[in-house]
PDB file of C-alpha atoms in Angstrom:
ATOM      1  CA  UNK A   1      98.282 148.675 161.833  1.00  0.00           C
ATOM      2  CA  UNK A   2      95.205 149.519 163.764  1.00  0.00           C
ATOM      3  CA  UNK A   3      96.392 148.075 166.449  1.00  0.00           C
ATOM      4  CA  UNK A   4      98.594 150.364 167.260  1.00  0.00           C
ATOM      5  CA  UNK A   5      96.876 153.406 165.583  1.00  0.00           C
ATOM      6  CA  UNK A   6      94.024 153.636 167.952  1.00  0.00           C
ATOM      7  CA  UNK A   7      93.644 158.127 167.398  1.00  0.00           C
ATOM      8  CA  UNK A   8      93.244 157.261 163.511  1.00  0.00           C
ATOM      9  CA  UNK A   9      89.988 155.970 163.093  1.00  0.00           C
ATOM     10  CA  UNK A  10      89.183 156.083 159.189  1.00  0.00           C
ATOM     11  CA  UNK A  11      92.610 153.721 159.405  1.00  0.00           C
ATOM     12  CA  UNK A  12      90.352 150.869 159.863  1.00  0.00           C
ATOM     13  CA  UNK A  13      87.630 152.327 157.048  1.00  0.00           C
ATOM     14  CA  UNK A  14      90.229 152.832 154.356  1.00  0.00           C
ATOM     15  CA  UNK A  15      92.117 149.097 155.211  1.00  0.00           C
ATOM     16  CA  UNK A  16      88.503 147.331 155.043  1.00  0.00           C
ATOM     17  CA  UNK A  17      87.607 149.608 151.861  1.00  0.00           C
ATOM     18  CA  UNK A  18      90.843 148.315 150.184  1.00  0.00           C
ATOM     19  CA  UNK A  19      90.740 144.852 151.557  1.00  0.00           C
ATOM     20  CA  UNK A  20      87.135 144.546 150.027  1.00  0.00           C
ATOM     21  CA  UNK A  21      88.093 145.274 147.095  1.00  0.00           C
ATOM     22  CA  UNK A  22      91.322 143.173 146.622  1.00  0.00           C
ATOM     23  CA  UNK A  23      89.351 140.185 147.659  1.00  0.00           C
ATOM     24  CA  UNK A  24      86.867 140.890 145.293  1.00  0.00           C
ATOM     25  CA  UNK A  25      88.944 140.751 142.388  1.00  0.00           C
ATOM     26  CA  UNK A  26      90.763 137.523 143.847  1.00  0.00           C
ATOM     27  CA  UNK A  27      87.850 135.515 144.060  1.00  0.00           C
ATOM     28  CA  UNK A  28      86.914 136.352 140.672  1.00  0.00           C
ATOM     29  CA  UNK A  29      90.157 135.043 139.087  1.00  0.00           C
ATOM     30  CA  UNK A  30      90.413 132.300 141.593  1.00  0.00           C
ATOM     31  CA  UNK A  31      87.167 130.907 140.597  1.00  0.00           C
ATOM     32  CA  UNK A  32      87.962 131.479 136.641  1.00  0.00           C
ATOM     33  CA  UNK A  33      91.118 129.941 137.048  1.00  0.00           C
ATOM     34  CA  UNK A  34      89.958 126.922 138.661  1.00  0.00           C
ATOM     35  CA  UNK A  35      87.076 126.321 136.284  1.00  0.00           C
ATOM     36  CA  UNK A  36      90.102 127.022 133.533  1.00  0.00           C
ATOM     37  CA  UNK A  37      92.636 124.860 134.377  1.00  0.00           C
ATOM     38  CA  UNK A  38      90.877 122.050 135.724  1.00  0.00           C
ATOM     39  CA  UNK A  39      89.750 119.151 133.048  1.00  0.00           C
ATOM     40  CA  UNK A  40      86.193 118.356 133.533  1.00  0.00           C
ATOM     41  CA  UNK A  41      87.227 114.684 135.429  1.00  0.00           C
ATOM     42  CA  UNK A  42      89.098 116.590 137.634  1.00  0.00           C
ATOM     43  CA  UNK A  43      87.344 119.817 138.305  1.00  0.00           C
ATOM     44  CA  UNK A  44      85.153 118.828 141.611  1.00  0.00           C
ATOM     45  CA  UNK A  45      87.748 117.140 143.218  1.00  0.00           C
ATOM     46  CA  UNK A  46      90.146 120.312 142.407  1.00  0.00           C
ATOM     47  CA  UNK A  47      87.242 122.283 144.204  1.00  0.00           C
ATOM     48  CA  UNK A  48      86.997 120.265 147.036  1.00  0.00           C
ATOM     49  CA  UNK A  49      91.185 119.991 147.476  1.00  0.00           C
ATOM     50  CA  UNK A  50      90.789 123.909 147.485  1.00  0.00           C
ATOM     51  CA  UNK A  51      88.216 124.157 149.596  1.00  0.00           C
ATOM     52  CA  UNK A  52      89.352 121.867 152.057  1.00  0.00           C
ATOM     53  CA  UNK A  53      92.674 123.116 152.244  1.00  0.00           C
ATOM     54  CA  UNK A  54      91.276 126.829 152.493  1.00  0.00           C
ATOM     55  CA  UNK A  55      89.197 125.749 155.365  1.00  0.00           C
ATOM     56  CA  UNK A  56      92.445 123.983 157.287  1.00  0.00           C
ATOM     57  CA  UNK A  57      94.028 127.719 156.959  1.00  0.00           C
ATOM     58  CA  UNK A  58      91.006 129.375 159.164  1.00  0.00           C
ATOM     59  CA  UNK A  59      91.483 126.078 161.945  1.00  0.00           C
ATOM     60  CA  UNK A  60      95.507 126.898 161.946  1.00  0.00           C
ATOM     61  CA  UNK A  61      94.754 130.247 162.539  1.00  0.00           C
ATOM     62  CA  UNK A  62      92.196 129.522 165.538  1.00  0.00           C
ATOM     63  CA  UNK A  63      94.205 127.308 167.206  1.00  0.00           C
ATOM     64  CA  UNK A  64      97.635 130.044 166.655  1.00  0.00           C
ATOM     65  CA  UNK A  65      95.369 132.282 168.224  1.00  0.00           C
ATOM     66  CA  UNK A  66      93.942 130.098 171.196  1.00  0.00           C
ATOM     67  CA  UNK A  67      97.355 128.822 171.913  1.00  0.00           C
ATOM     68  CA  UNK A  68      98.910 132.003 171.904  1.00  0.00           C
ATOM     69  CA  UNK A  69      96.268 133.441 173.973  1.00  0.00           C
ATOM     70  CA  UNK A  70      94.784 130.517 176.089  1.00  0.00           C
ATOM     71  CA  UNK A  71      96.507 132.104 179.455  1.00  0.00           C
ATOM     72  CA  UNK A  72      95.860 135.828 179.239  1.00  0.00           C
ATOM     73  CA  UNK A  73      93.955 137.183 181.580  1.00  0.00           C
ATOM     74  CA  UNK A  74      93.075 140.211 180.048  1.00  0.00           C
ATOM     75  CA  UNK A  75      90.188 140.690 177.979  1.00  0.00           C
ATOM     76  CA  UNK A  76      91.571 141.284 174.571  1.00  0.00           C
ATOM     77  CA  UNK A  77      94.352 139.556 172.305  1.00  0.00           C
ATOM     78  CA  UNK A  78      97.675 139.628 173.647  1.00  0.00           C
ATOM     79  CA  UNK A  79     100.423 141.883 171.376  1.00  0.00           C
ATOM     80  CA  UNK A  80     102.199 138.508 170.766  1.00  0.00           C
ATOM     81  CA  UNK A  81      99.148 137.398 168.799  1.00  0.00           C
ATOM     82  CA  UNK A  82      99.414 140.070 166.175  1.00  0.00           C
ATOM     83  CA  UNK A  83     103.240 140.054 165.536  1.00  0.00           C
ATOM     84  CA  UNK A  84     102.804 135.851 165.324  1.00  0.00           C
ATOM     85  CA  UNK A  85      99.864 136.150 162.580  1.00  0.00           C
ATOM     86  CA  UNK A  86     102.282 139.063 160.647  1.00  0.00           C
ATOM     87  CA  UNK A  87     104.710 136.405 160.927  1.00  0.00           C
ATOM     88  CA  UNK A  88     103.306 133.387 159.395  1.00  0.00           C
ATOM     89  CA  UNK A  89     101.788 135.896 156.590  1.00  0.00           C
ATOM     90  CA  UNK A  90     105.355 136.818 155.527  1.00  0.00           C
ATOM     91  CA  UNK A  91     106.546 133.099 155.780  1.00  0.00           C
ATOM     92  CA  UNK A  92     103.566 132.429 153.428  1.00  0.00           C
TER      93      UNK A  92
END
């Protein structure tokens, strides 16, 4: 959305207000639902399954973005890169 919405500057205030807040509340019940669920045998190596998976979704998303983007020679992201991320979002 702010990518193409470049004359609406609080945009970008309003999306990182909301988005702040959302993940706020998600981390909270992520965390109680983990320390919930998981038996007390199992709960570090539930952690460390989440956390490791978690971390794999930030080096899938580099490399999208580096392979999408490895011959541009502009100085910014190419369009592609956006639509592509939107895309594997609503494919979950």
């Amino acid at each position: 959305c702010i990518f193409f919405s470049a004359q609406v500057k609080s945009l970008a205030i309003f999306g990182g207000v909301i988005l702040g807040i959302g993940a706020g509340l998600f981390w909270t019940a992520q965390g109680s639902l983990m320390m919930a669920y998981a038996t007390a045998k199992s709960r570090g190596r539930l952690i460390a399954l989440f956390w490791a998976v978690f971390n794999l979704g930030g080096v899938a998303g580099g490399l999208l973005q580096f392979s999408l983007n490895f011959h541009t020679d502009g100085a910014s992201a190419s369009p592609v890169s956006y639509f592509a991320f939107v895309t594997v979002m609503l494919l979950g």
